[in-house]
PDB file of C-alpha atoms in Angstrom:
ATOM      1  CA  MET A   1      71.414  65.192  85.539  1.00  0.00           C
ATOM      2  CA  ALA A   2      73.620  64.612  88.573  1.00  0.00           C
ATOM      3  CA  THR A   3      73.841  68.185  91.020  1.00  0.00           C
ATOM      4  CA  ARG A   4      75.503  68.377  94.650  1.00  0.00           C
ATOM      5  CA  LYS A   5      73.544  70.824  97.168  1.00  0.00           C
ATOM      6  CA  LEU A   6      76.825  73.611  98.088  1.00  0.00           C
ATOM      7  CA  ILE A   7      76.401  76.991 100.838  1.00  0.00           C
ATOM      8  CA  ILE A   8      77.331  79.823  98.760  1.00  0.00           C
ATOM      9  CA  ASP A   9      76.580  83.005 100.853  1.00  0.00           C
ATOM     10  CA  GLY A  10      73.983  81.146 103.416  1.00  0.00           C
ATOM     11  CA  LYS A  11      72.420  80.208 100.149  1.00  0.00           C
ATOM     12  CA  GLU A  12      72.034  77.093  99.529  1.00  0.00           C
ATOM     13  CA  VAL A  13      72.440  76.456  95.670  1.00  0.00           C
ATOM     14  CA  GLU A  14      72.471  73.311  93.677  1.00  0.00           C
ATOM     15  CA  VAL A  15      75.126  73.513  91.238  1.00  0.00           C
ATOM     16  CA  LYS A  16      76.103  70.410  88.600  1.00  0.00           C
ATOM     17  CA  LEU A  17      78.426  67.367  88.987  1.00  0.00           C
ATOM     18  CA  SER A  18      79.811  69.218  85.727  1.00  0.00           C
ATOM     19  CA  GLU A  19      80.824  71.964  86.577  1.00  0.00           C
ATOM     20  CA  LEU A  20      82.256  71.129  89.856  1.00  0.00           C
ATOM     21  CA  LYS A  21      84.546  68.973  88.564  1.00  0.00           C
ATOM     22  CA  ASN A  22      85.358  71.710  85.782  1.00  0.00           C
ATOM     23  CA  GLY A  23      85.886  74.566  88.292  1.00  0.00           C
ATOM     24  CA  TYR A  24      88.096  71.894  90.328  1.00  0.00           C
ATOM     25  CA  GLN A  25      90.091  71.317  87.207  1.00  0.00           C
ATOM     26  CA  ARG A  26      90.384  74.724  86.505  1.00  0.00           C
ATOM     27  CA  GLN A  27      91.596  75.201  90.119  1.00  0.00           C
ATOM     28  CA  ALA A  28      94.283  72.035  89.742  1.00  0.00           C
ATOM     29  CA  ASP A  29      95.701  73.361  86.742  1.00  0.00           C
ATOM     30  CA  TYR A  30      95.815  76.588  87.987  1.00  0.00           C
ATOM     31  CA  THR A  31      97.710  75.953  91.011  1.00  0.00           C
ATOM     32  CA  ARG A  32      99.847  73.857  89.548  1.00  0.00           C
ATOM     33  CA  LYS A  33     100.868  76.139  86.956  1.00  0.00           C
ATOM     34  CA  THR A  34     101.212  78.548  90.143  1.00  0.00           C
ATOM     35  CA  MET A  35     104.026  76.815  91.800  1.00  0.00           C
ATOM     36  CA  GLU A  36     105.804  75.670  88.215  1.00  0.00           C
ATOM     37  CA  LEU A  37     106.530  79.434  88.170  1.00  0.00           C
ATOM     38  CA  SER A  38     107.478  79.482  92.051  1.00  0.00           C
ATOM     39  CA  GLU A  39     109.892  77.056  91.315  1.00  0.00           C
ATOM     40  CA  GLN A  40     111.078  78.810  87.795  1.00  0.00           C
ATOM     41  CA  ARG A  41     111.658  81.846  89.609  1.00  0.00           C
ATOM     42  CA  LYS A  42     113.392  80.076  92.243  1.00  0.00           C
ATOM     43  CA  ALA A  43     115.863  78.776  89.576  1.00  0.00           C
ATOM     44  CA  VAL A  44     116.343  81.319  87.944  1.00  0.00           C
ATOM     45  CA  GLU A  45     117.364  83.676  91.493  1.00  0.00           C
ATOM     46  CA  VAL A  46     119.706  80.559  91.757  1.00  0.00           C
ATOM     47  CA  GLU A  47     121.353  81.102  88.978  1.00  0.00           C
ATOM     48  CA  THR A  48     121.110  84.280  89.360  1.00  0.00           C
ATOM     49  CA  GLN A  49     123.014  84.520  92.495  1.00  0.00           C
ATOM     50  CA  LYS A  50     125.890  83.139  91.057  1.00  0.00           C
ATOM     51  CA  ALA A  51     126.728  84.583  88.559  1.00  0.00           C
ATOM     52  CA  ARG A  52     126.069  87.431  90.185  1.00  0.00           C
ATOM     53  CA  TYR A  53     128.840  85.910  93.057  1.00  0.00           C
ATOM     54  CA  GLU A  54     131.312  84.878  90.343  1.00  0.00           C
ATOM     55  CA  ARG A  55     131.527  88.282  88.023  1.00  0.00           C
ATOM     56  CA  GLN A  56     132.095  89.958  91.495  1.00  0.00           C
ATOM     57  CA  GLN A  57     135.318  88.141  91.656  1.00  0.00           C
ATOM     58  CA  TYR A  58     136.179  88.456  88.513  1.00  0.00           C
ATOM     59  CA  ALA A  59     135.974  92.233  89.600  1.00  0.00           C
ATOM     60  CA  GLN A  60     137.911  92.442  92.473  1.00  0.00           C
ATOM     61  CA  GLY A  61     140.443  89.608  90.617  1.00  0.00           C
ATOM     62  CA  LEU A  62     140.571  92.791  87.883  1.00  0.00           C
ATOM     63  CA  GLN A  63     140.758  95.410  90.602  1.00  0.00           C
ATOM     64  CA  GLN A  64     144.174  93.729  92.053  1.00  0.00           C
ATOM     65  CA  GLN A  65     145.861  93.129  88.520  1.00  0.00           C
ATOM     66  CA  ALA A  66     144.914  96.802  87.596  1.00  0.00           C
ATOM     67  CA  THR A  67     147.007  97.842  91.316  1.00  0.00           C
ATOM     68  CA  LEU A  68     150.026  95.421  90.361  1.00  0.00           C
ATOM     69  CA  LEU A  69     150.560  96.428  87.026  1.00  0.00           C
ATOM     70  CA  GLN A  70     149.992 100.350  87.992  1.00  0.00           C
ATOM     71  CA  ALA A  71     152.864  99.953  91.324  1.00  0.00           C
ATOM     72  CA  GLN A  72     155.222  97.722  88.651  1.00  0.00           C
ATOM     73  CA  LEU A  73     154.630 101.128  86.008  1.00  0.00           C
ATOM     74  CA  GLN A  74     154.678 103.387  89.080  1.00  0.00           C
ATOM     75  CA  GLU A  75     157.994 101.460  89.671  1.00  0.00           C
ATOM     76  CA  GLN A  76     160.036 101.664  86.471  1.00  0.00           C
ATOM     77  CA  ASN A  77     159.213 105.182  86.662  1.00  0.00           C
ATOM     78  CA  GLN A  78     161.827 105.977  88.956  1.00  0.00           C
ATOM     79  CA  ILE A  79     164.250 104.143  86.089  1.00  0.00           C
ATOM     80  CA  ASP A  80     167.058 107.173  85.077  1.00  0.00           C
ATOM     81  CA  TRP A  81     166.401 105.537  81.769  1.00  0.00           C
ATOM     82  CA  GLN A  82     169.137 108.061  80.156  1.00  0.00           C
ATOM     83  CA  LYS A  83     171.630 107.002  82.136  1.00  0.00           C
ATOM     84  CA  LEU A  84     170.685 102.940  81.795  1.00  0.00           C
ATOM     85  CA  LEU A  85     170.279 103.156  77.557  1.00  0.00           C
ATOM     86  CA  GLN A  86     174.585 104.098  77.942  1.00  0.00           C
ATOM     87  CA  ASP A  87     175.419 101.743  80.318  1.00  0.00           C
ATOM     88  CA  ASP A  88     173.494  98.765  79.113  1.00  0.00           C
ATOM     89  CA  PRO A  89     171.259  99.141  75.942  1.00  0.00           C
ATOM     90  CA  VAL A  90     169.774  96.048  76.271  1.00  0.00           C
ATOM     91  CA  GLU A  91     168.094  96.310  79.483  1.00  0.00           C
ATOM     92  CA  TYR A  92     167.165  99.172  78.720  1.00  0.00           C
ATOM     93  CA  LEU A  93     165.535  97.874  75.414  1.00  0.00           C
ATOM     94  CA  LYS A  94     164.001  95.169  77.710  1.00  0.00           C
ATOM     95  CA  GLN A  95     162.453  97.759  80.542  1.00  0.00           C
ATOM     96  CA  GLN A  96     161.153  99.679  77.372  1.00  0.00           C
ATOM     97  CA  HIS A  97     159.345  96.853  76.263  1.00  0.00           C
ATOM     98  CA  LEU A  98     158.162  94.993  79.876  1.00  0.00           C
ATOM     99  CA  ALA A  99     157.047  99.241  79.875  1.00  0.00           C
ATOM    100  CA  GLN A 100     154.768  99.370  76.965  1.00  0.00           C
ATOM    101  CA  GLU A 101     153.168  95.805  77.257  1.00  0.00           C
ATOM    102  CA  ARG A 102     152.554  96.739  81.399  1.00  0.00           C
ATOM    103  CA  GLN A 103     150.520 100.094  79.894  1.00  0.00           C
ATOM    104  CA  ALA A 104     148.648  98.003  77.151  1.00  0.00           C
ATOM    105  CA  ARG A 105     147.600  95.420  79.488  1.00  0.00           C
ATOM    106  CA  LEU A 106     146.650  98.170  82.286  1.00  0.00           C
ATOM    107  CA  GLN A 107     144.042  99.766  79.539  1.00  0.00           C
ATOM    108  CA  GLN A 108     142.974  96.927  78.700  1.00  0.00           C
ATOM    109  CA  THR A 109     142.359  95.913  82.544  1.00  0.00           C
ATOM    110  CA  PHE A 110     140.519  99.111  82.674  1.00  0.00           C
ATOM    111  CA  ALA A 111     138.586  98.726  79.686  1.00  0.00           C
ATOM    112  CA  GLU A 112     137.181  95.322  80.923  1.00  0.00           C
ATOM    113  CA  GLN A 113     136.016  96.939  84.358  1.00  0.00           C
ATOM    114  CA  GLN A 114     134.330  98.910  82.887  1.00  0.00           C
ATOM    115  CA  ARG A 115     132.648  96.064  80.990  1.00  0.00           C
ATOM    116  CA  VAL A 116     131.655  94.517  83.667  1.00  0.00           C
ATOM    117  CA  ALA A 117     130.884  96.799  85.407  1.00  0.00           C
ATOM    118  CA  SER A 118     127.991  98.478  82.521  1.00  0.00           C
ATOM    119  CA  VAL A 119     126.440  94.513  82.612  1.00  0.00           C
ATOM    120  CA  SER A 120     126.083  94.762  86.559  1.00  0.00           C
ATOM    121  CA  GLN A 121     124.078  98.048  86.214  1.00  0.00           C
ATOM    122  CA  ALA A 122     122.314  96.458  83.359  1.00  0.00           C
ATOM    123  CA  GLU A 123     121.331  93.504  85.662  1.00  0.00           C
ATOM    124  CA  GLN A 124     120.292  95.506  88.170  1.00  0.00           C
ATOM    125  CA  GLN A 125     118.160  97.518  86.675  1.00  0.00           C
ATOM    126  CA  GLN A 126     116.585  95.028  84.659  1.00  0.00           C
ATOM    127  CA  ALA A 127     116.307  93.938  88.741  1.00  0.00           C
ATOM    128  CA  TYR A 128     114.628  96.558  89.556  1.00  0.00           C
ATOM    129  CA  GLN A 129     111.531  96.091  86.832  1.00  0.00           C
ATOM    130  CA  SER A 130     110.977  92.769  86.919  1.00  0.00           C
ATOM    131  CA  TYR A 131     111.289  93.995  91.549  1.00  0.00           C
ATOM    132  CA  LEU A 132     108.591  97.059  89.628  1.00  0.00           C
ATOM    133  CA  SER A 133     106.215  94.387  87.797  1.00  0.00           C
ATOM    134  CA  GLN A 134     105.569  92.152  90.673  1.00  0.00           C
ATOM    135  CA  GLN A 135     104.803  94.826  93.104  1.00  0.00           C
ATOM    136  CA  GLN A 136     102.699  95.800  90.575  1.00  0.00           C
ATOM    137  CA  ASP A 137     100.985  92.494  90.108  1.00  0.00           C
ATOM    138  CA  GLU A 138     100.811  91.889  94.500  1.00  0.00           C
ATOM    139  CA  LEU A 139      98.940  95.892  94.300  1.00  0.00           C
ATOM    140  CA  LEU A 140      96.214  94.117  91.753  1.00  0.00           C
ATOM    141  CA  ALA A 141      95.634  91.164  93.903  1.00  0.00           C
ATOM    142  CA  LYS A 142      94.993  93.785  97.459  1.00  0.00           C
ATOM    143  CA  LEU A 143      93.264  97.123  95.154  1.00  0.00           C
ATOM    144  CA  PRO A 144      90.963  94.376  92.484  1.00  0.00           C
ATOM    145  CA  ASP A 145      89.445  97.574  91.292  1.00  0.00           C
ATOM    146  CA  TRP A 146      92.539  99.230  90.357  1.00  0.00           C
ATOM    147  CA  LYS A 147      92.281  97.182  87.108  1.00  0.00           C
ATOM    148  CA  ASP A 148      90.714  99.876  85.902  1.00  0.00           C
ATOM    149  CA  GLU A 149      92.983 102.763  84.944  1.00  0.00           C
ATOM    150  CA  THR A 150      90.408 105.163  85.448  1.00  0.00           C
ATOM    151  CA  LYS A 151      89.664 104.961  88.662  1.00  0.00           C
ATOM    152  CA  ALA A 152      93.336 103.469  89.622  1.00  0.00           C
ATOM    153  CA  LYS A 153      94.473 106.827  88.215  1.00  0.00           C
ATOM    154  CA  ALA A 154      91.959 108.867  90.596  1.00  0.00           C
ATOM    155  CA  GLU A 155      93.198 106.864  93.318  1.00  0.00           C
ATOM    156  CA  ARG A 156      96.335 107.237  93.208  1.00  0.00           C
ATOM    157  CA  GLU A 157      96.582 111.334  92.207  1.00  0.00           C
ATOM    158  CA  ALA A 158      94.128 111.397  95.344  1.00  0.00           C
ATOM    159  CA  ILE A 159      96.359 109.400  97.725  1.00  0.00           C
ATOM    160  CA  LYS A 160      99.429 111.406  96.314  1.00  0.00           C
ATOM    161  CA  GLY A 161      97.552 114.842  97.464  1.00  0.00           C
ATOM    162  CA  PHE A 162      96.866 113.473 101.266  1.00  0.00           C
ATOM    163  CA  LEU A 163     100.206 112.507 100.886  1.00  0.00           C
ATOM    164  CA  LYS A 164     101.594 116.271 100.390  1.00  0.00           C
ATOM    165  CA  GLY A 165      99.234 117.830 102.179  1.00  0.00           C
ATOM    166  CA  ILE A 166     101.038 115.631 105.599  1.00  0.00           C
ATOM    167  CA  GLY A 167     104.080 116.718 104.402  1.00  0.00           C
ATOM    168  CA  TYR A 168     105.732 114.037 102.381  1.00  0.00           C
ATOM    169  CA  THR A 169     108.071 115.321  98.782  1.00  0.00           C
ATOM    170  CA  ASP A 170     107.333 114.646  95.477  1.00  0.00           C
ATOM    171  CA  LYS A 171     110.918 113.186  95.500  1.00  0.00           C
ATOM    172  CA  GLU A 172     109.729 111.100  98.821  1.00  0.00           C
ATOM    173  CA  LEU A 173     106.751 109.908  96.970  1.00  0.00           C
ATOM    174  CA  ALA A 174     108.917 109.331  93.240  1.00  0.00           C
ATOM    175  CA  ALA A 175     111.030 106.523  95.610  1.00  0.00           C
ATOM    176  CA  VAL A 176     107.877 104.842  97.138  1.00  0.00           C
ATOM    177  CA  SER A 177     107.876 101.344  95.040  1.00  0.00           C
ATOM    178  CA  ASP A 178     105.900  98.687  97.515  1.00  0.00           C
ATOM    179  CA  HIS A 179     102.923  97.885  97.109  1.00  0.00           C
ATOM    180  CA  ARG A 180     102.548  97.454 100.676  1.00  0.00           C
ATOM    181  CA  ALA A 181     102.852 101.298 100.992  1.00  0.00           C
ATOM    182  CA  VAL A 182     100.555 102.418  99.113  1.00  0.00           C
ATOM    183  CA  VAL A 183      97.966  99.981 100.527  1.00  0.00           C
ATOM    184  CA  MET A 184      98.667 101.706 103.159  1.00  0.00           C
ATOM    185  CA  ALA A 185      98.238 105.105 102.260  1.00  0.00           C
ATOM    186  CA  ARG A 186      95.727 104.481 100.836  1.00  0.00           C
ATOM    187  CA  LYS A 187      93.897 103.414 103.992  1.00  0.00           C
ATOM    188  CA  ALA A 188      95.292 106.472 106.023  1.00  0.00           C
ATOM    189  CA  MET A 189      93.848 108.916 102.817  1.00  0.00           C
ATOM    190  CA  LEU A 190      89.788 106.841 103.848  1.00  0.00           C
ATOM    191  CA  TYR A 191      89.677 106.898 107.214  1.00  0.00           C
ATOM    192  CA  ASP A 192      90.753 110.339 107.505  1.00  0.00           C
ATOM    193  CA  GLN A 193      87.765 110.969 104.332  1.00  0.00           C
ATOM    194  CA  MET A 194      85.656 108.787 106.103  1.00  0.00           C
ATOM    195  CA  MET A 195      86.441 111.262 110.115  1.00  0.00           C
ATOM    196  CA  THR A 196      85.888 113.878 108.134  1.00  0.00           C
ATOM    197  CA  LYS A 197      82.914 113.350 107.034  1.00  0.00           C
ATOM    198  CA  ALA A 198      81.064 111.681 110.390  1.00  0.00           C
ATOM    199  CA  GLN A 199      83.389 114.678 112.195  1.00  0.00           C
ATOM    200  CA  ALA A 200      81.172 117.218 109.755  1.00  0.00           C
ATOM    201  CA  ALA A 201      78.161 115.025 110.103  1.00  0.00           C
ATOM    202  CA  ALA A 202      77.956 115.530 113.770  1.00  0.00           C
ATOM    203  CA  LYS A 203      78.597 119.131 114.108  1.00  0.00           C
ATOM    204  CA  LYS A 204      74.835 119.264 112.194  1.00  0.00           C
ATOM    205  CA  VAL A 205      73.285 116.550 114.915  1.00  0.00           C
ATOM    206  CA  GLU A 206      75.036 118.842 117.695  1.00  0.00           C
ATOM    207  CA  HIS A 207      72.447 121.766 116.340  1.00  0.00           C
ATOM    208  CA  LEU A 208      69.005 119.101 116.127  1.00  0.00           C
ATOM    209  CA  PRO A 209      66.352 119.955 118.316  1.00  0.00           C
ATOM    210  CA  THR A 210      66.001 117.008 120.924  1.00  0.00           C
ATOM    211  CA  LYS A 211      62.799 115.297 120.373  1.00  0.00           C
ATOM    212  CA  THR A 212      61.322 113.482 122.902  1.00  0.00           C
ATOM    213  CA  VAL A 213      58.004 110.989 123.473  1.00  0.00           C
ATOM    214  CA  LYS A 214      55.808 110.870 126.639  1.00  0.00           C
ATOM    215  CA  PRO A 215      55.508 106.246 127.513  1.00  0.00           C
ATOM    216  CA  SER A 216      52.898 105.286 129.438  1.00  0.00           C
ATOM    217  CA  GLY A 217      54.291 106.272 132.711  1.00  0.00           C
ATOM    218  CA  GLY A 218      54.464 109.352 131.902  1.00  0.00           C
ATOM    219  CA  GLU A 219      58.396 110.697 131.715  1.00  0.00           C
ATOM    220  CA  PRO A 220      59.858 112.099 128.547  1.00  0.00           C
ATOM    221  CA  VAL A 221      62.212 109.127 126.857  1.00  0.00           C
ATOM    222  CA  THR A 222      64.781 111.354 124.368  1.00  0.00           C
ATOM    223  CA  LEU A 223      64.697 109.603 121.543  1.00  0.00           C
ATOM    224  CA  ASP A 224      67.269 111.641 119.281  1.00  0.00           C
ATOM    225  CA  LYS A 225      70.403 110.044 119.973  1.00  0.00           C
ATOM    226  CA  ARG A 226      72.660 111.394 117.832  1.00  0.00           C
ATOM    227  CA  GLY A 227      73.834 113.737 119.491  1.00  0.00           C
ATOM    228  CA  ALA A 228      75.106 110.761 122.807  1.00  0.00           C
ATOM    229  CA  ALA A 229      76.779 109.759 119.322  1.00  0.00           C
ATOM    230  CA  TYR A 230      79.168 112.475 118.499  1.00  0.00           C
ATOM    231  CA  GLN A 231      79.733 112.999 122.091  1.00  0.00           C
ATOM    232  CA  LYS A 232      81.680 109.753 122.217  1.00  0.00           C
ATOM    233  CA  LEU A 233      83.001 110.186 118.654  1.00  0.00           C
ATOM    234  CA  SER A 234      84.781 113.508 119.780  1.00  0.00           C
ATOM    235  CA  LYS A 235      86.314 111.602 122.974  1.00  0.00           C
ATOM    236  CA  SER A 236      87.656 109.071 121.265  1.00  0.00           C
ATOM    237  CA  GLY A 237      87.859 109.272 117.517  1.00  0.00           C
ATOM    238  CA  SER A 238      87.728 105.835 116.954  1.00  0.00           C
ATOM    239  CA  ILE A 239      85.876 104.152 113.218  1.00  0.00           C
ATOM    240  CA  ASP A 240      83.523 102.436 115.453  1.00  0.00           C
ATOM    241  CA  ASP A 241      81.822 105.618 116.869  1.00  0.00           C
ATOM    242  CA  ALA A 242      82.236 107.453 113.262  1.00  0.00           C
ATOM    243  CA  ALA A 243      80.327 105.131 111.830  1.00  0.00           C
ATOM    244  CA  ALA A 244      77.708 105.192 115.120  1.00  0.00           C
ATOM    245  CA  VAL A 245      77.490 108.818 114.100  1.00  0.00           C
ATOM    246  CA  PHE A 246      75.750 107.510 110.181  1.00  0.00           C
ATOM    247  CA  ARG A 247      73.655 105.112 111.790  1.00  0.00           C
ATOM    248  CA  SER A 248      72.349 107.190 113.747  1.00  0.00           C
ATOM    249  CA  PHE A 249      70.802 108.728 111.197  1.00  0.00           C
ATOM    250  CA  LEU A 250      69.475 105.433 108.902  1.00  0.00           C
TER     251      LEU A 250
END
């Protein structure tokens, strides 16, 4: 059975050629499907943009029509209908019919404007839901542990508590939709937690007695470096110095 040797995580591993071939085919198939989906999304987006533009143009035309009809009706309202009836009954009937026709067209225009607005609102809602779904996928790609709903829920609540602790309101938190904001907030929370634990541990170390040992030369040498690590942390507040405090316990 043909095999090949590969380096995986720094170790040499023998892998069957059939497994390598199957893995390559799966990756190639995944890449192809991903590209197809990307092209489909682009095509749909182009069509959506085109339809949105045409609808905007149509809505502008409706508004212009409504404005014109309202102006014409307002002009007809200036007619002295009683005098027109006495002076020219035929023209009176003509203007009455024209006014009724314009009023009916205006009501139809208003109804069509409302329909177009409803379609636009539904499209915006659908687009927003699609955006949220995409953000959720990207969030899980960066935080795969959140595929476990129990862990995800616990961390979401912790992040929410952390952000509220630094001044965010419930309304502001509810408006967060970008997955990058969630990732950044989580990193900030974990950093804050690490620094709090490091400083608490460093304070305990500060009160420990210094242990010394005499080397062959007879001069005492300080073995306990925890105090120095704490002093450095208290000045810099950096992650590396916090890690150094923890390493001093090892």
